[in-house]
PDB file of C-alpha atoms in Angstrom:
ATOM      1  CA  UNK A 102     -57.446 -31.643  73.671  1.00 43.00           C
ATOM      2  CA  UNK A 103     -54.295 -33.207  72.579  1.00 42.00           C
ATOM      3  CA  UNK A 104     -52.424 -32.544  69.358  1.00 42.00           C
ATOM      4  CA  UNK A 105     -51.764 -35.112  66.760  1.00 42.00           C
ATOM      5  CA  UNK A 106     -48.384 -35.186  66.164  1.00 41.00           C
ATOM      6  CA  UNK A 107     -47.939 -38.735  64.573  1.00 37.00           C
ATOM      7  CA  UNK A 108     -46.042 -39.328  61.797  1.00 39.00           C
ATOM      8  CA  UNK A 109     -49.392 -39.800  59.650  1.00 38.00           C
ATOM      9  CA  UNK A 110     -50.930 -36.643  60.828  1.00 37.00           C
ATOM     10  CA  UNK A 111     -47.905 -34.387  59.467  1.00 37.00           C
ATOM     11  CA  UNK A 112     -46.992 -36.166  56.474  1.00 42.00           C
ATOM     12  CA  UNK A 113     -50.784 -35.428  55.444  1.00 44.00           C
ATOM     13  CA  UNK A 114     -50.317 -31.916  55.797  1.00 47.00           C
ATOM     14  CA  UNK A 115     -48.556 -29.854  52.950  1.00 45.00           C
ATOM     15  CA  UNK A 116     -45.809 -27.813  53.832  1.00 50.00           C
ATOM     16  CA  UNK A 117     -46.483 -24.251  54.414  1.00 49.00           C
ATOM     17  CA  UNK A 118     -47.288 -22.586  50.700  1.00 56.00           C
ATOM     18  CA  UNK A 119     -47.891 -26.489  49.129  1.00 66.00           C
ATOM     19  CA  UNK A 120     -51.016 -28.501  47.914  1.00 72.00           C
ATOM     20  CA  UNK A 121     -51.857 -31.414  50.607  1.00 81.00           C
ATOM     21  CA  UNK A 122     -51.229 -34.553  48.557  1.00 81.00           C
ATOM     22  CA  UNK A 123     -54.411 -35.552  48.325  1.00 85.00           C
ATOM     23  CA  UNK A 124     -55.718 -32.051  47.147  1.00 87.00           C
ATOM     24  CA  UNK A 125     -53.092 -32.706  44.310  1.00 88.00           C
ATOM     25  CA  UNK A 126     -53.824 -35.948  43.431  1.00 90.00           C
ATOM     26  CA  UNK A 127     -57.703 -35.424  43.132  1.00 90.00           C
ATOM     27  CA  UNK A 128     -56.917 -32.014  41.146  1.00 89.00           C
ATOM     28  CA  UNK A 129     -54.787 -34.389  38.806  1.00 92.00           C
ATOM     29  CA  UNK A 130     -57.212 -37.195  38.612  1.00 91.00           C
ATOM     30  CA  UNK A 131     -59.803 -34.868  37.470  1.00 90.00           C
ATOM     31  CA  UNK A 132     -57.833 -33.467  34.612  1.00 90.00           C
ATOM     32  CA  UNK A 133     -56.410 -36.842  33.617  1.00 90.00           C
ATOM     33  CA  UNK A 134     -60.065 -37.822  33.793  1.00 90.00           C
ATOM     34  CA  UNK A 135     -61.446 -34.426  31.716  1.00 89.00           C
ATOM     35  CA  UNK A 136     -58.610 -35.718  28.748  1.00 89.00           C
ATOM     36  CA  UNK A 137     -59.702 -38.911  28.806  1.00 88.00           C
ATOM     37  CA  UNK A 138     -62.927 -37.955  27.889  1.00 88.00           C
ATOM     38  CA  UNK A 139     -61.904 -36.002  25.029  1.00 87.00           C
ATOM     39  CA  UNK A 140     -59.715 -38.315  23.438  1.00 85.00           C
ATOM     40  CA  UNK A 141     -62.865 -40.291  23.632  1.00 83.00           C
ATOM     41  CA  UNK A 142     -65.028 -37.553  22.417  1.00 82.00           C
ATOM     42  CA  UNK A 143     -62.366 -37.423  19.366  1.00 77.00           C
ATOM     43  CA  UNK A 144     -62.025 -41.185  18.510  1.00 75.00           C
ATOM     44  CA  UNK A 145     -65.771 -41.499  18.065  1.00 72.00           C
ATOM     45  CA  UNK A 146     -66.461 -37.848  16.237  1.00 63.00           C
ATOM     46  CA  UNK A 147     -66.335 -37.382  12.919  1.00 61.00           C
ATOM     47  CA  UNK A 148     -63.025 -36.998  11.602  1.00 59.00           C
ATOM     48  CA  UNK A 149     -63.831 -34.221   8.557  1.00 59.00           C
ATOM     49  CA  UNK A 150     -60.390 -32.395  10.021  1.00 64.00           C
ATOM     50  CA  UNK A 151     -58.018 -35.653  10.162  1.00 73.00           C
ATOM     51  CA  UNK A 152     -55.264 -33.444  10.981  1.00 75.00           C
ATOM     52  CA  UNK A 153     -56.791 -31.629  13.860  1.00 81.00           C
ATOM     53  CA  UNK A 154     -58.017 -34.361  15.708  1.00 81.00           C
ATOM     54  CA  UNK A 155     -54.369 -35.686  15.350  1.00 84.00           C
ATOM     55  CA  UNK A 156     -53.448 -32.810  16.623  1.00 86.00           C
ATOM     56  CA  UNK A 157     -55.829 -32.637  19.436  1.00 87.00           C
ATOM     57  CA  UNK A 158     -55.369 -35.962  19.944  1.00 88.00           C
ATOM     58  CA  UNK A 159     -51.435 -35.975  20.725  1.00 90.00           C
ATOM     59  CA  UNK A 160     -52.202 -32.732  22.936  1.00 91.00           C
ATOM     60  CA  UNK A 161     -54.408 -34.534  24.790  1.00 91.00           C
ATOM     61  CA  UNK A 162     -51.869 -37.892  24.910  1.00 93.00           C
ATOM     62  CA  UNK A 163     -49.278 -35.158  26.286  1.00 94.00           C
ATOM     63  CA  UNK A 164     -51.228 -34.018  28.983  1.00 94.00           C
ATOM     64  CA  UNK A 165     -51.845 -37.337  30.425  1.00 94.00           C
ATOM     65  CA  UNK A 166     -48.257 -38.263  30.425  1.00 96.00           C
ATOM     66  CA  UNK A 167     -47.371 -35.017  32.019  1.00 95.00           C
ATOM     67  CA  UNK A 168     -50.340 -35.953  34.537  1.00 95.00           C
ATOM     68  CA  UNK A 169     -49.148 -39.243  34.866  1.00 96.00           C
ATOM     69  CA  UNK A 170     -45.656 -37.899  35.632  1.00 96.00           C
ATOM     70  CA  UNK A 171     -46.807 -35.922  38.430  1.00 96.00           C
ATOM     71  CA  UNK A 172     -49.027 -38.799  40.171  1.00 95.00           C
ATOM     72  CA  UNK A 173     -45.592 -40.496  40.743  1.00 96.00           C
ATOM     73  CA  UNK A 174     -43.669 -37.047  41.568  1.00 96.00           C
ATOM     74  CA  UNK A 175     -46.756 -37.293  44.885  1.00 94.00           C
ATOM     75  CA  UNK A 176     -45.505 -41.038  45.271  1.00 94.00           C
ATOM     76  CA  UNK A 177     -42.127 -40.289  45.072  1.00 95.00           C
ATOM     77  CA  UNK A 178     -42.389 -36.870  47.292  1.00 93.00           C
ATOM     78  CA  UNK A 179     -40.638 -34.595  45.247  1.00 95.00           C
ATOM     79  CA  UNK A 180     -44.211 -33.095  43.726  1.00 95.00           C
ATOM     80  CA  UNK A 181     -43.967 -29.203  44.182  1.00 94.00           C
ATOM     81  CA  UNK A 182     -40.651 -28.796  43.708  1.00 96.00           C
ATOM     82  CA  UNK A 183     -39.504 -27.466  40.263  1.00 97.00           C
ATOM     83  CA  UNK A 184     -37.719 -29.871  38.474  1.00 96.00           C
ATOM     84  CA  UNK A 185     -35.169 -27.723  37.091  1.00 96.00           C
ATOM     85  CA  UNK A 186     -33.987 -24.852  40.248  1.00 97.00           C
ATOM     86  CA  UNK A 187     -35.550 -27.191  42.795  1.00 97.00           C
ATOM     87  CA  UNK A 188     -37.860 -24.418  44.668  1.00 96.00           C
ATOM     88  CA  UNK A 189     -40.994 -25.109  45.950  1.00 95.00           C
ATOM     89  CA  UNK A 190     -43.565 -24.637  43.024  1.00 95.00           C
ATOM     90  CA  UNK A 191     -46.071 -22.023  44.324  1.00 94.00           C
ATOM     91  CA  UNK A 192     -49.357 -23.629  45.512  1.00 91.00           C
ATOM     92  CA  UNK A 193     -51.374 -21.151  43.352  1.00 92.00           C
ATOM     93  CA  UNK A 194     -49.652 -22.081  40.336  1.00 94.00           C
ATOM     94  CA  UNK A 195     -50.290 -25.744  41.397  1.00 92.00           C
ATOM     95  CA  UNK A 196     -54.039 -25.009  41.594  1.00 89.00           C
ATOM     96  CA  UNK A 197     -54.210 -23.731  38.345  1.00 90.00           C
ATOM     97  CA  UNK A 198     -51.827 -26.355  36.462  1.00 93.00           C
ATOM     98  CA  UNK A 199     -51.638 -29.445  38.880  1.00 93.00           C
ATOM     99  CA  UNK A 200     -49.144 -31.057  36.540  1.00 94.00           C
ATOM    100  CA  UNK A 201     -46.666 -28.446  36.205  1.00 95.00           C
ATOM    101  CA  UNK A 202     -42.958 -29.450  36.351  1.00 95.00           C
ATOM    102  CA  UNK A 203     -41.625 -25.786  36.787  1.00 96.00           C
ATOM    103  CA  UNK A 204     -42.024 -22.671  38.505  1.00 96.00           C
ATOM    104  CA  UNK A 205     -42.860 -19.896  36.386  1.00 96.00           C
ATOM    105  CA  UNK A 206     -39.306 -18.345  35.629  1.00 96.00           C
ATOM    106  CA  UNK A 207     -37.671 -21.498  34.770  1.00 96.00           C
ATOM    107  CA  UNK A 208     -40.751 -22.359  32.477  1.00 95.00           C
ATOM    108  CA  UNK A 209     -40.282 -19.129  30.934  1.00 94.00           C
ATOM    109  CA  UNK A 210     -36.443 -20.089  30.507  1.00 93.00           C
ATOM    110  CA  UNK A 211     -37.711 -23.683  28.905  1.00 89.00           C
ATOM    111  CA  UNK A 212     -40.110 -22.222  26.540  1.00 87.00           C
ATOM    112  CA  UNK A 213     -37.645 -19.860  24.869  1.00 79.00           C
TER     113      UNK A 213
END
């Protein structure tokens, strides 16, 4: 049985320790699609706590952008790779956070 080895059939398959672009993309079309449910959830609830639904509501607006960021880091091929040390972003942490920009120490470094 022959192997593929087309152009096609390895730029499908993730480098070793990476997400398979279309793993990543579904994972991130899920959670854009889970936010977009509850800004809809908060636009048509009752808005007794104006301020938290504001607040819930540009959480929610944040998330998709960062989602939406990451869709075209997959188009542009650089999803993976940290945006500020440029390693590869751990697959695991991928899983967990599909729309992450950084690895973990240089997210650490961003947050303080």
């Amino acid at each position: 049985m022959p192997s593929d080895t087309s152009p096609t059939a390895s730029s499908a398959r993730p480098r070793p320790g990476r997400l398979a672009p279309s793993d990543a993309r579904q994972r991130l079309e899920d959670a854009r699609s889970s936010r977009a449910l509850q800004l809809r959830a908060l636009d048509s609830g009752p808005s007794r706590e104006g301020h938290l639904v504001a607040t819930q509501t540009e959480a929610n607006n944040r998330v998709i952008a960062e989602i939406d960021a990451a869709v075209a880091r997959i188009e542009d091929g650089s999803y993976g790779t940290c945006l500020a040390c440029s390693t590869s972003i751990p697959a695991e942490r991928l899983e967990i956070l599909p729309y992450t920009r950084y690895c973990v120490p240089c997210q650490h470094r961003a947050a303080t």
